[in-house]
Coordinates of C-alpha atoms in Angstrom, one line a residue:
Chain A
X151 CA -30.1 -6.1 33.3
X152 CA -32.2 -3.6 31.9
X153 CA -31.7 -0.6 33.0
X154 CA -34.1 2.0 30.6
X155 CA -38.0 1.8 31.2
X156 CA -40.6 0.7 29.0
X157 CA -41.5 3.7 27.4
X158 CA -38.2 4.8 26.7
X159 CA -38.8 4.8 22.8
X160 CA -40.6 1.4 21.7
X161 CA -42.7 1.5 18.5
X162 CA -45.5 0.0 17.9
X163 CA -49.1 0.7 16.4
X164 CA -50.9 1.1 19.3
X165 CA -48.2 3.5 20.8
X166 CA -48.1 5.7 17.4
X167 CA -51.7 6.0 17.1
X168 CA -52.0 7.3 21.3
X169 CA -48.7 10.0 20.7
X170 CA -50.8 10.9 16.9
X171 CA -53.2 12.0 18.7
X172 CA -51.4 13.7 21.0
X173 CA -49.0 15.1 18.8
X174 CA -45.8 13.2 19.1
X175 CA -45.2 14.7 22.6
X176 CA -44.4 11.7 24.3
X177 CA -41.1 10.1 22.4
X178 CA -38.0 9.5 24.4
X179 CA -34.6 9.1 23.4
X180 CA -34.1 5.5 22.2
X181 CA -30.7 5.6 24.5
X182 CA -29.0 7.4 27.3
X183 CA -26.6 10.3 27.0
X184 CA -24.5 9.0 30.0
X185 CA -20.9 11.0 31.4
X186 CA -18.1 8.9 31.0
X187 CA -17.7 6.9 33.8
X188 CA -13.5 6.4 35.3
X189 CA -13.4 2.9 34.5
X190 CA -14.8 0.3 32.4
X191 CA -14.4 -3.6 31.8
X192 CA -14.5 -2.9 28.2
X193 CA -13.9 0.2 25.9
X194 CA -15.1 0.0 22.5
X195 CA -13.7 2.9 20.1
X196 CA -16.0 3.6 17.5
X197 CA -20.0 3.6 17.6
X198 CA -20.1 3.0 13.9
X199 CA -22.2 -0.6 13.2
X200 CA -19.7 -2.8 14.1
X201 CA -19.0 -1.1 17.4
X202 CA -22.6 -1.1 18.7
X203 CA -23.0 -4.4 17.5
X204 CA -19.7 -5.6 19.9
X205 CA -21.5 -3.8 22.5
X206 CA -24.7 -5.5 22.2
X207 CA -23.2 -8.8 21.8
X208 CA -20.3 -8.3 24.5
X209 CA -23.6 -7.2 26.9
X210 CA -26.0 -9.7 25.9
X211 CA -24.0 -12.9 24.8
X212 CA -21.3 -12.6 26.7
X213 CA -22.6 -10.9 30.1
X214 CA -19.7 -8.0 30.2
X215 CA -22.1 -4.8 31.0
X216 CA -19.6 -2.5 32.2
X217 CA -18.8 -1.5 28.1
X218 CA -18.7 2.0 26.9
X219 CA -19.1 2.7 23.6
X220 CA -17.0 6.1 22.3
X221 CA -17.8 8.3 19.6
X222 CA -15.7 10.9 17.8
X223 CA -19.4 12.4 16.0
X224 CA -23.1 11.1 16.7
X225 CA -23.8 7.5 16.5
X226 CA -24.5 6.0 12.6
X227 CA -23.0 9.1 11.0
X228 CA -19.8 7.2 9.7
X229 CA -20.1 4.1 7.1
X230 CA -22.6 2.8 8.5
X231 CA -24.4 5.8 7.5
X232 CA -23.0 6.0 4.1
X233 CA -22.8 2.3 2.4
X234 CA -25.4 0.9 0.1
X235 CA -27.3 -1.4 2.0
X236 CA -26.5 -5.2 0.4
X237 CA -25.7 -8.0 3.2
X238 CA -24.6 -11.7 1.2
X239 CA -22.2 -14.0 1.5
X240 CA -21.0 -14.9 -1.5
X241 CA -17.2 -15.2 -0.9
X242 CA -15.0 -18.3 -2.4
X243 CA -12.3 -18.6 -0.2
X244 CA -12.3 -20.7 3.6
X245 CA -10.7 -17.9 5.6
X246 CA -13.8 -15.4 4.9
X247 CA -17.2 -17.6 3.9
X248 CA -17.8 -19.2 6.9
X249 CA -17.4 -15.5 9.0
X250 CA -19.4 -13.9 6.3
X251 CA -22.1 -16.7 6.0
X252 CA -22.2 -16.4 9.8
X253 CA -22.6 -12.8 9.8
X254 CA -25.8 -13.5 6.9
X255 CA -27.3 -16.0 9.9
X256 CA -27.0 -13.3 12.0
X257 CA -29.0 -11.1 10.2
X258 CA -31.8 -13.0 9.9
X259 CA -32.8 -13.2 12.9
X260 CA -31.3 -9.7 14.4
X261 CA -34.5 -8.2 14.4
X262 CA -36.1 -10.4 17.0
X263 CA -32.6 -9.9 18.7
X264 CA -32.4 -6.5 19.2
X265 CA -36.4 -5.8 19.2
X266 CA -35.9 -3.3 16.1
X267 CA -37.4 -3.1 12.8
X268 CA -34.5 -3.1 10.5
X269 CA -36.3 -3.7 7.1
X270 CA -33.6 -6.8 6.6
X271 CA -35.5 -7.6 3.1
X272 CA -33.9 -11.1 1.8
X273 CA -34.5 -10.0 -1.7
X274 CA -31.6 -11.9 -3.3
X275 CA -28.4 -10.6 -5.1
X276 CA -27.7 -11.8 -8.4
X277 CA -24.3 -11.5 -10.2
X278 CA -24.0 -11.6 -13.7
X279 CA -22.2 -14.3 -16.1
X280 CA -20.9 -12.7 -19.3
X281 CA -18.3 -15.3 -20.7
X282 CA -17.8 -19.1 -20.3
X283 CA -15.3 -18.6 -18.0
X284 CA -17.1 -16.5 -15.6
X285 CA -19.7 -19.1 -15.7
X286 CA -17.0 -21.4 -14.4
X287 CA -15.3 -19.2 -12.0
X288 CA -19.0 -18.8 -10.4
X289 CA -19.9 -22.0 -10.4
X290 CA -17.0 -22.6 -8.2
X291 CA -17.9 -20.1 -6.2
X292 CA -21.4 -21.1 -5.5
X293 CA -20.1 -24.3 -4.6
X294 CA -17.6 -22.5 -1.8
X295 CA -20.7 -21.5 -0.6
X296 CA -22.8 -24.0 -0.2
X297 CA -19.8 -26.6 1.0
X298 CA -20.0 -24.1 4.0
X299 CA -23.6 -23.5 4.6
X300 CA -24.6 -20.8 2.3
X301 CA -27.4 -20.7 -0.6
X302 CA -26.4 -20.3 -4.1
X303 CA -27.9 -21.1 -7.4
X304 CA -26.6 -21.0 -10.6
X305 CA -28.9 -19.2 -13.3
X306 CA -29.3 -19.6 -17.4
X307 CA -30.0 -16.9 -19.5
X308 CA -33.7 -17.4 -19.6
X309 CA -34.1 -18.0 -16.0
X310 CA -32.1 -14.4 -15.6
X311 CA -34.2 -13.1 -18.8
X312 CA -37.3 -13.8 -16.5
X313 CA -36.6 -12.3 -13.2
X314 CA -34.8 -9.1 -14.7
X315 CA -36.3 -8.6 -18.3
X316 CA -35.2 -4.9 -18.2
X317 CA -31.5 -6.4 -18.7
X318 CA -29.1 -5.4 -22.0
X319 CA -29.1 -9.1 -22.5
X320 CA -27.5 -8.4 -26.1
X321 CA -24.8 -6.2 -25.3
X322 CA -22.5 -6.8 -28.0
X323 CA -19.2 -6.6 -25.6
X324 CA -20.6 -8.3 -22.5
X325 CA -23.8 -10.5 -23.2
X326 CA -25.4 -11.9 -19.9
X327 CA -25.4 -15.8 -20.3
X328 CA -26.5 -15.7 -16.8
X329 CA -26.2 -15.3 -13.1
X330 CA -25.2 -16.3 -9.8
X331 CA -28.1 -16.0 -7.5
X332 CA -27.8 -16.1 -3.8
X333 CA -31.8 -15.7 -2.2
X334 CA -31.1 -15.0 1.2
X335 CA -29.0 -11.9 0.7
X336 CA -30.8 -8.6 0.2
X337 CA -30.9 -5.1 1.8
X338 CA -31.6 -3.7 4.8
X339 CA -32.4 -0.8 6.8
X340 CA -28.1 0.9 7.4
X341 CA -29.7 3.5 9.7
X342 CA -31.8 1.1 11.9
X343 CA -28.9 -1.5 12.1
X344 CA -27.2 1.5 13.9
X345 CA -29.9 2.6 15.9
X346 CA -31.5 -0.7 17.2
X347 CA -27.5 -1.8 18.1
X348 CA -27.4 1.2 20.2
X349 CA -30.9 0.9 21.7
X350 CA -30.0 -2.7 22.8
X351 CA -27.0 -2.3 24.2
X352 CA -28.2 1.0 26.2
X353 CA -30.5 -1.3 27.6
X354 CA -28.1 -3.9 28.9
X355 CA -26.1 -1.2 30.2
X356 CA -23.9 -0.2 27.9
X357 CA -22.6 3.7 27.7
X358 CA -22.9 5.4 24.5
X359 CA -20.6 8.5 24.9
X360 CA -20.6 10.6 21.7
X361 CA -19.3 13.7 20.8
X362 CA -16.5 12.7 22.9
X363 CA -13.0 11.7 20.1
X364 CA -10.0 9.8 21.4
X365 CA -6.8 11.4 21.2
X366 CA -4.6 9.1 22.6
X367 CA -3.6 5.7 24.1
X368 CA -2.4 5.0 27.8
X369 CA 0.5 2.7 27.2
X370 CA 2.9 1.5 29.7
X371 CA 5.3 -1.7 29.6
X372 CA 3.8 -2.6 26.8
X373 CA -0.5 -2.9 28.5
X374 CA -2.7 -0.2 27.2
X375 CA -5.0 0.9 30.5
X376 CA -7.3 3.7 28.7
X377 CA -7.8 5.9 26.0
X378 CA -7.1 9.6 26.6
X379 CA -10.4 11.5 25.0
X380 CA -11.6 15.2 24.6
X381 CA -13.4 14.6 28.2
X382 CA -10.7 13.2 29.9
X383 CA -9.5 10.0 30.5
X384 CA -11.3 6.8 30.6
X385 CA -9.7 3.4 31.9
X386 CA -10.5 0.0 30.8
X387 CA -9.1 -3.4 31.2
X388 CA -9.8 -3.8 28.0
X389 CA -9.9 -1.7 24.8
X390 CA -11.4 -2.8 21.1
X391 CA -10.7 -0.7 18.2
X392 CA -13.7 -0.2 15.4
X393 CA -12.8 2.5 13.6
X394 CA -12.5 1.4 9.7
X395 CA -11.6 4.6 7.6
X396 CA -9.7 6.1 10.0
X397 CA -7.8 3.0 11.8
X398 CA -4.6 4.0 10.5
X399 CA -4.7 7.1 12.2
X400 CA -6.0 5.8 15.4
X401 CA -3.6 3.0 16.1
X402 CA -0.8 5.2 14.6
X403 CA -1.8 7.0 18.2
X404 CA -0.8 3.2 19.5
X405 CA 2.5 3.6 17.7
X406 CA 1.5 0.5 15.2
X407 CA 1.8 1.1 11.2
X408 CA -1.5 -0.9 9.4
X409 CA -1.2 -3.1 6.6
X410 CA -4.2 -0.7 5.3
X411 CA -4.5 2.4 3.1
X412 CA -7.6 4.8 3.6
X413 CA -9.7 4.8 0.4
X414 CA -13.0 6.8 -1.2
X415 CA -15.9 4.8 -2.2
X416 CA -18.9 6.7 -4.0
X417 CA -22.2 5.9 -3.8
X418 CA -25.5 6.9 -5.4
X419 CA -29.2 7.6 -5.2
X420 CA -31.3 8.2 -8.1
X421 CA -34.6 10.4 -7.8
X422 CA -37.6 7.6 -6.6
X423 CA -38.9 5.4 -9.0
X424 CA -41.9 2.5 -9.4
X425 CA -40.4 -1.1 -8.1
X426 CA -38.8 -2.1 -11.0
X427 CA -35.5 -4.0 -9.4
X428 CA -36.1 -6.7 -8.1
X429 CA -33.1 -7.5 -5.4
X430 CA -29.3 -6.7 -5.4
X431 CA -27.9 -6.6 -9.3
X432 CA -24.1 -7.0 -9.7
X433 CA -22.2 -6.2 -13.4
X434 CA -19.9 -9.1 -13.9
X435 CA -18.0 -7.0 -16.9
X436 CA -17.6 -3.9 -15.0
X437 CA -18.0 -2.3 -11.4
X438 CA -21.6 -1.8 -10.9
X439 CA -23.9 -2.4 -8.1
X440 CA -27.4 -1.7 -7.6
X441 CA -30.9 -2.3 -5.8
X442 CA -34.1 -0.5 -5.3
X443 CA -34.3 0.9 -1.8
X444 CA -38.5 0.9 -0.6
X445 CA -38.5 5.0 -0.8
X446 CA -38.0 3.6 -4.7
X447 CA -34.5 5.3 -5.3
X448 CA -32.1 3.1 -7.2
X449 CA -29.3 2.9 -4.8
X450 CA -26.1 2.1 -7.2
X451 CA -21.7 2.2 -7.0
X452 CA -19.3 0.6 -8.2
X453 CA -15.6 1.5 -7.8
X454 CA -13.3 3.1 -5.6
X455 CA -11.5 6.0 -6.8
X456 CA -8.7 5.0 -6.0
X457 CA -6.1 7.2 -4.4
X458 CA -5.6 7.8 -1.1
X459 CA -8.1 9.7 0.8
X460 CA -9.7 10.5 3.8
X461 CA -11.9 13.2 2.0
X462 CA -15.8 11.8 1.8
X463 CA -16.1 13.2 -1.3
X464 CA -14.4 11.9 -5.1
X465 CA -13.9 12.8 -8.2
X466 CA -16.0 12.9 -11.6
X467 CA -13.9 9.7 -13.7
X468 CA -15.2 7.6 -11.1
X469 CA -19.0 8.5 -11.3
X470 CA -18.5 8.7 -15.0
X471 CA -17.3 5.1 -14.7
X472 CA -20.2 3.9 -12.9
X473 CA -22.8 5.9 -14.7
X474 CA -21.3 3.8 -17.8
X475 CA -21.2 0.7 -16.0
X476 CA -25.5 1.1 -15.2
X477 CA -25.8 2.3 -18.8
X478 CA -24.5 -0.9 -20.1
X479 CA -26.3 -3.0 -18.3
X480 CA -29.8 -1.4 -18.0
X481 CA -29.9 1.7 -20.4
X482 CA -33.1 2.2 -18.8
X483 CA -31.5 4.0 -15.6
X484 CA -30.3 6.8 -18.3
X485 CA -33.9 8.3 -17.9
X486 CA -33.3 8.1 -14.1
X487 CA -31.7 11.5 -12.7
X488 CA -29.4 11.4 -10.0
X489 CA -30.6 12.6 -6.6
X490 CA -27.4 12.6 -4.4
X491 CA -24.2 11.3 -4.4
X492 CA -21.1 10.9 -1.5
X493 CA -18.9 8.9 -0.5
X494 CA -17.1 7.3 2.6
X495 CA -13.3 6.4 3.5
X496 CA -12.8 2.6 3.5
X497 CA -9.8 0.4 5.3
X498 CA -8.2 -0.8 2.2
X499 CA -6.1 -4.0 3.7
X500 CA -3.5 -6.0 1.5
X501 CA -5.0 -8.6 0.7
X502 CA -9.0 -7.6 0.5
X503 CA -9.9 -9.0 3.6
X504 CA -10.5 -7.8 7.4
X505 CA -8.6 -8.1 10.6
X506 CA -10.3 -8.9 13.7
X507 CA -7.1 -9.9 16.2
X508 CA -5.0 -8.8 19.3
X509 CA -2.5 -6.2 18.9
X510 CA 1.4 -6.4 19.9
X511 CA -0.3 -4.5 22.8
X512 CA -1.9 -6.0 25.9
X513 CA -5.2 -4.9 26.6
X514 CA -5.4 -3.5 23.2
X515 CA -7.6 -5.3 20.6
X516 CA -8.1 -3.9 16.8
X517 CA -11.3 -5.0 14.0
X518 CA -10.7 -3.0 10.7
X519 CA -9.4 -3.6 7.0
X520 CA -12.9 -4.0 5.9
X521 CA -12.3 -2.9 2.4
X522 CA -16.1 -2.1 0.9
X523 CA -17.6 -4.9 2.3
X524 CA -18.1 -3.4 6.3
X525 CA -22.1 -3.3 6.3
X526 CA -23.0 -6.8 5.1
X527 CA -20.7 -7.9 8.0
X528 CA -22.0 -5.7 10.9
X529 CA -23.5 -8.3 13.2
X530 CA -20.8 -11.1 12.2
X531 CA -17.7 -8.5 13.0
X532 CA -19.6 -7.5 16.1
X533 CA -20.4 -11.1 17.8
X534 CA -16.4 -12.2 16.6
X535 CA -15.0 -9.6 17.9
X536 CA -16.9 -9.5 21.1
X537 CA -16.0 -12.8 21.1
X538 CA -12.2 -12.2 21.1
X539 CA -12.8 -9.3 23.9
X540 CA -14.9 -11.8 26.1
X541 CA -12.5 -14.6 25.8
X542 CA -8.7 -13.8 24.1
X543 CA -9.6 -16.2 21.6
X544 CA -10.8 -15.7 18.1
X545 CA -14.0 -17.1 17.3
X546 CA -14.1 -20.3 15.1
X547 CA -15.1 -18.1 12.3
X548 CA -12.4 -15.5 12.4
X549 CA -9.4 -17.6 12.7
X550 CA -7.3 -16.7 9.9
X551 CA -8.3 -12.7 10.2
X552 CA -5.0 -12.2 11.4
X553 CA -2.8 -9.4 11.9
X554 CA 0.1 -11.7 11.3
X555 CA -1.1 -13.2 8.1
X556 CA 0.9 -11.0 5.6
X557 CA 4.4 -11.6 7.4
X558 CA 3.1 -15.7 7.6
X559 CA 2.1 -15.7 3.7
X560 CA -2.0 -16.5 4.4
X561 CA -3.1 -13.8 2.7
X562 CA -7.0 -14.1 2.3
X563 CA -7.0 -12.8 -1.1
X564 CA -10.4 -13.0 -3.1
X565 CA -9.3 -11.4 -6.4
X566 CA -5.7 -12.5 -6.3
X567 CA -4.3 -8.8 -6.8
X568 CA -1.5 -9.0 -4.4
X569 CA -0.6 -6.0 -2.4
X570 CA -2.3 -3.4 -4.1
X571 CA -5.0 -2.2 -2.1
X572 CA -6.8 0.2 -5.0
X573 CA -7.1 -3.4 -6.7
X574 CA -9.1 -4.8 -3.8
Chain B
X86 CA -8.1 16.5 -9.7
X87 CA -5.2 18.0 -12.2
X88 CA -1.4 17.2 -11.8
X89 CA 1.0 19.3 -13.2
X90 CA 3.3 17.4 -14.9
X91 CA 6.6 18.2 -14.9
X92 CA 7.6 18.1 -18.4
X93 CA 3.7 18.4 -19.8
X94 CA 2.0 20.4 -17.4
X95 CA -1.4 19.8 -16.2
X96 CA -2.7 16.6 -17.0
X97 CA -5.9 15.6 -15.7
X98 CA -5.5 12.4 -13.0
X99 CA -7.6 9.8 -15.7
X100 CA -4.7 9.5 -17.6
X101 CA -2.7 8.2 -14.8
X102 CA -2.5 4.8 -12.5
X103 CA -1.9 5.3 -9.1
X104 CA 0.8 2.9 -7.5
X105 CA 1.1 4.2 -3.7
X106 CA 2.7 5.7 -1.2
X107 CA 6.1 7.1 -2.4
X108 CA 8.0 5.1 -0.1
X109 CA 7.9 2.3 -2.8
X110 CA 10.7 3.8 -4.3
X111 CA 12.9 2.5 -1.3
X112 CA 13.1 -1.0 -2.1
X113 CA 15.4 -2.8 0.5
X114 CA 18.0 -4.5 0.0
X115 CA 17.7 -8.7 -0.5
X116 CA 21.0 -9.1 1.1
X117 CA 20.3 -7.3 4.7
X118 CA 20.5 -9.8 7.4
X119 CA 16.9 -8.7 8.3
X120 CA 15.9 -8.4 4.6
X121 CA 13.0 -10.8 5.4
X122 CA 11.2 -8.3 7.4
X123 CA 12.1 -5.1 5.8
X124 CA 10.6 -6.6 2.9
X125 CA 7.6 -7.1 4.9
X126 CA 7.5 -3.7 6.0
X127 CA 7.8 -2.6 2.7
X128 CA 5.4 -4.1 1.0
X129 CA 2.2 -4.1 3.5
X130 CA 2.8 -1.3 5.8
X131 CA 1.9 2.0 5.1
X132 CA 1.8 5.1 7.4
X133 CA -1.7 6.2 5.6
X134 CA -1.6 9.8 6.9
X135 CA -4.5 12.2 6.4
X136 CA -3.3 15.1 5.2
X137 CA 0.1 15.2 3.1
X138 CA 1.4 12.6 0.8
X139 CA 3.7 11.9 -1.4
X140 CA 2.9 8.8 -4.0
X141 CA 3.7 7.5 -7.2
X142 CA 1.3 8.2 -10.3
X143 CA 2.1 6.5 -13.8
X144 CA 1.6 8.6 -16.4
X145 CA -0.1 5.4 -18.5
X146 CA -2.3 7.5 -20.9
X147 CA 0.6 9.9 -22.0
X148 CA 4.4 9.5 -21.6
X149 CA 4.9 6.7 -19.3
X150 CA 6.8 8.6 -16.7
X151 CA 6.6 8.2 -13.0
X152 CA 5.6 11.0 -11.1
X153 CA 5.6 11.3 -7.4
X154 CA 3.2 13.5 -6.1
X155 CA 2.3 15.7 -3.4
X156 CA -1.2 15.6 -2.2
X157 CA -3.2 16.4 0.6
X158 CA -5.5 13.5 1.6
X159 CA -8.3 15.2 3.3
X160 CA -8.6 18.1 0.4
X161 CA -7.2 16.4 -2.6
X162 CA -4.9 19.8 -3.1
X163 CA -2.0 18.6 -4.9
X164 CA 1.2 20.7 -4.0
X165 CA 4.0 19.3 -5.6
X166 CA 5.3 17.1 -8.5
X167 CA 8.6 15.5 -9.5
X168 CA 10.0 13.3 -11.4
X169 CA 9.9 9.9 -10.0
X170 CA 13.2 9.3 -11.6
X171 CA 14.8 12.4 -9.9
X172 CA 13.6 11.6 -6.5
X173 CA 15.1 8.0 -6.8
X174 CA 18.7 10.0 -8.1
X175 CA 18.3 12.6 -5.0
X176 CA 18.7 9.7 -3.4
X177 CA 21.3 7.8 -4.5
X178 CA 19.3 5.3 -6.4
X179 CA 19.3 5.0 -10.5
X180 CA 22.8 5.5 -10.9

């Protein structure tokens, strides 16, 4: 059911050039500013990307309307306001490909889904091979990937030499010998992701209540009935948990302890340049990210800082760190200067990997632990864990993103670091 | 960020590796009955507070010491620092 009119918002040329010309007068709100209702079917916690995205898939996949969405701040204004933009899925291992290769599908065609530009730009995301045994190591990897449905090609030196010419290919440390390529991933719009999420689910129904923060849990016996917030209390039968960054503190409200520590991650934006990057860039010697966003900035990070913190700010070795990282591979982006720089708090889990399971808790359901990797797995998270909210069972992609896998031994552990979070 | 050091004084934070929360120090016994899930507890859950916290830095780039240190999560203040190797003494451990 849709519940907003026509003119609610949509863009299109016709539309821009009548409100040009009468001077922008007639633009709605793209969603409703609802009050809380007493009771919903389905709470979500959290309208960061992967929370709209439940509540879009929740209301238009799996037919649950009655969904509110809660919101500590404004919509889009956590992570999913803050990341740098990449979606892939170029994992190795079989408990997260498939759910990340799933999430890439999803992307493609969440444009037409949602009806909302979202500049998804395929433009590819190549990481670099600077020793024999990286070449290995990725070969393996891009063979992970395509045994479960994903693109991936393996690039010489030349074939690198000729999309990226601007590359230190003679480093004398860390010489590229090639790349891992994967086509279909890219960058795409963070903001729109956020905001066409929201418009769709609106439009199904769904009520977006910011400005409004939880403060508690209603627990009895062991079933969780509704989250006590700053304008009152709200009941549910059902309550999901999207909160990454701050889930400790949230579910600590629930009386559960996370196998997660809150982390800083840094990104940056260089003053706008000429297209000269092609697609997504990634320093196999170092931590070092980057891609040309289409306002022309180089968008770049590597690292976290990491320390504990739940400050969206961190500290100059880290920037220093990454500044050396782009130096050594493109000594080029030294004539760049810097425009802005933050950062935002990540779920650091054990083990590298997210959790998208029930809780000890009836009526209490928890998606977090997504490390640095949250935006590229927006749509995926969202669809799974609507999926698990819709039915009590995890979706066939998110089987092994359990709570329970630490105490079991599955860790999902991409870089083999063990349970060291700032190694992650 | 700059943490005093106890027996150097301040000593900017690149010189050290950061471990975690202090509660490492606490290893559990292998022989409890329920040493199987203390160990759990220990070694993937954290309480992840914002605001104070006290955690282990290894002084790597000077004198190899472990510190554990005070620090406020949301503002990076640090208020305190000790000896690792006291702390574990205070209580009872490192005889």
């Amino acid at each position: 059911m849709r519940v907003t009119g026509k003119n609610s918002g949509r863009f299109s040329a016709l539309r821009l050039l009548k409100e040009a010309l009468i001077g922008h007068r007639g633009w709605k709100p793209g969603w409703r500013n609802p009050v809380p209702k007493k009771k919903y079917d389905v709470i979500i916690v959290g309208g960061g990307g992967h929370g709209l995205a439940t509540a879009h898939y929740l209301a238009s996949k799996f037919n649950i309307t009655s969904v509110a969405v809660i919101e500590k701040g404004w919509i889009g204004g956590g992570n999913v306001g803050r990341n740098t933009t990449i979606i892939r899925s170029n994992y190795l291992l079989d408990g997260n490909e498939p759910f990340y290769e799933f999430s890439l599908k999803l992307w493609e065609g969440l444009e037409q889904d949602v009806n909302y530009n979202a500049m998804v730009s395929q433009r590819g995301i190549l990481n670099l091979i600077h020793t024999d045994a990286q070449r290995d190591a990725y070969r393996r990897r891009g063979n992970a990937m395509m045994l479960n449905g994903a693109d991936a090609e393996l690039l010489n030196t030349e074939q690198v030499r000729a999309e990226c010419p601007f590359l230190n290919f003679d480093n004398n440390r860390f010489p590229i010998k090639g790349g891992l390529v994967q086509r279909r991933g890219g960058t795409v719009r963070h903001d729109a992701v956020a905001w066409g999420y929201a418009r769709s689910a609106d439009s199904h129904g769904v009520d977006i209540i910011q400005n409004c923060e939880v403060t508690g849990f209603r627990i009895r016996n062991g079933k969780c009935s509704g989250v006590e917030t700053s304008k009152g209390f709200i009941g549910a039968k059902k309550i999901g948990v999207a909160v990454a960054g701050n889930s400790s503190r949230l579910m600590g409200m629930a009386g559960m302890r996370l196998p997660i520590e809150s982390h800083v991650l840094q990104a940056f934006v260089s003053e706008g340049l000429k297209p000269i990057i092609p697609g997504v860039i990634t320093f196999g010697a170092g931590h070092f990210y980057v891609s040309q966003s289409d306002k022309g900035g180089l968008v770049f990070g590597g690292d976290i800082d990491g320390y504990n913190s739940y400050a969206q700010r961190g500290n100059l070795p880290v920037v220093e760190d990454v500044c050396e990282g782009g130096m050594a591979l493109m000594p080029m982006i030294g004539r760049a200067r810097l425009l802005r720089m933050w950062g935002g708090i990540m779920d650091m889990s054990m083990d590298g990997s997210p959790i998208i399971d029930r809780t000890g808790i009836e009526g209490l359901y928890f998606n977090g632990g997504w490390c640095y990797g949250g935006f590229k797995a927006t749509p995926g998270s969202g669809w799974v864990f609507a999926h698990l909210l819709a039915t009590d069972e995890p979706h066939r992609t998110a089987t092994e993103l359990r709570f329970d896998r630490f105490q079991r031994g599955y860790m999902i552990d991409e870089k083999g670091s063990g349970a060291q979070p700032n190694l992650h | 960020m700059i943490i005093d050091h106890p027996l150097l004084g301040p000593r900017d934070s690149a010189e050290f590796t950061y471990l975690g929360d202090a509660s490492l120090i606490d290893r559990p016994d292998w022989q409890d009955k329920k040493a199987a899930c203390k160990f759990y507890e220990y070694l993937y859950l954290r309480d992840n507070p914002a605001g104070e916290h006290r955690e282990l830095w290894y002084h790597e780039a000077g004198d190899r010491s472990w510190l554990v240190v005070t620090r406020n999560t949301v503002t990076h203040e640090i208020t305190k620092v000790e000896l690792a190797r006291s702390v574990a003494k205070a209580r009872g451990r490192s005889k």
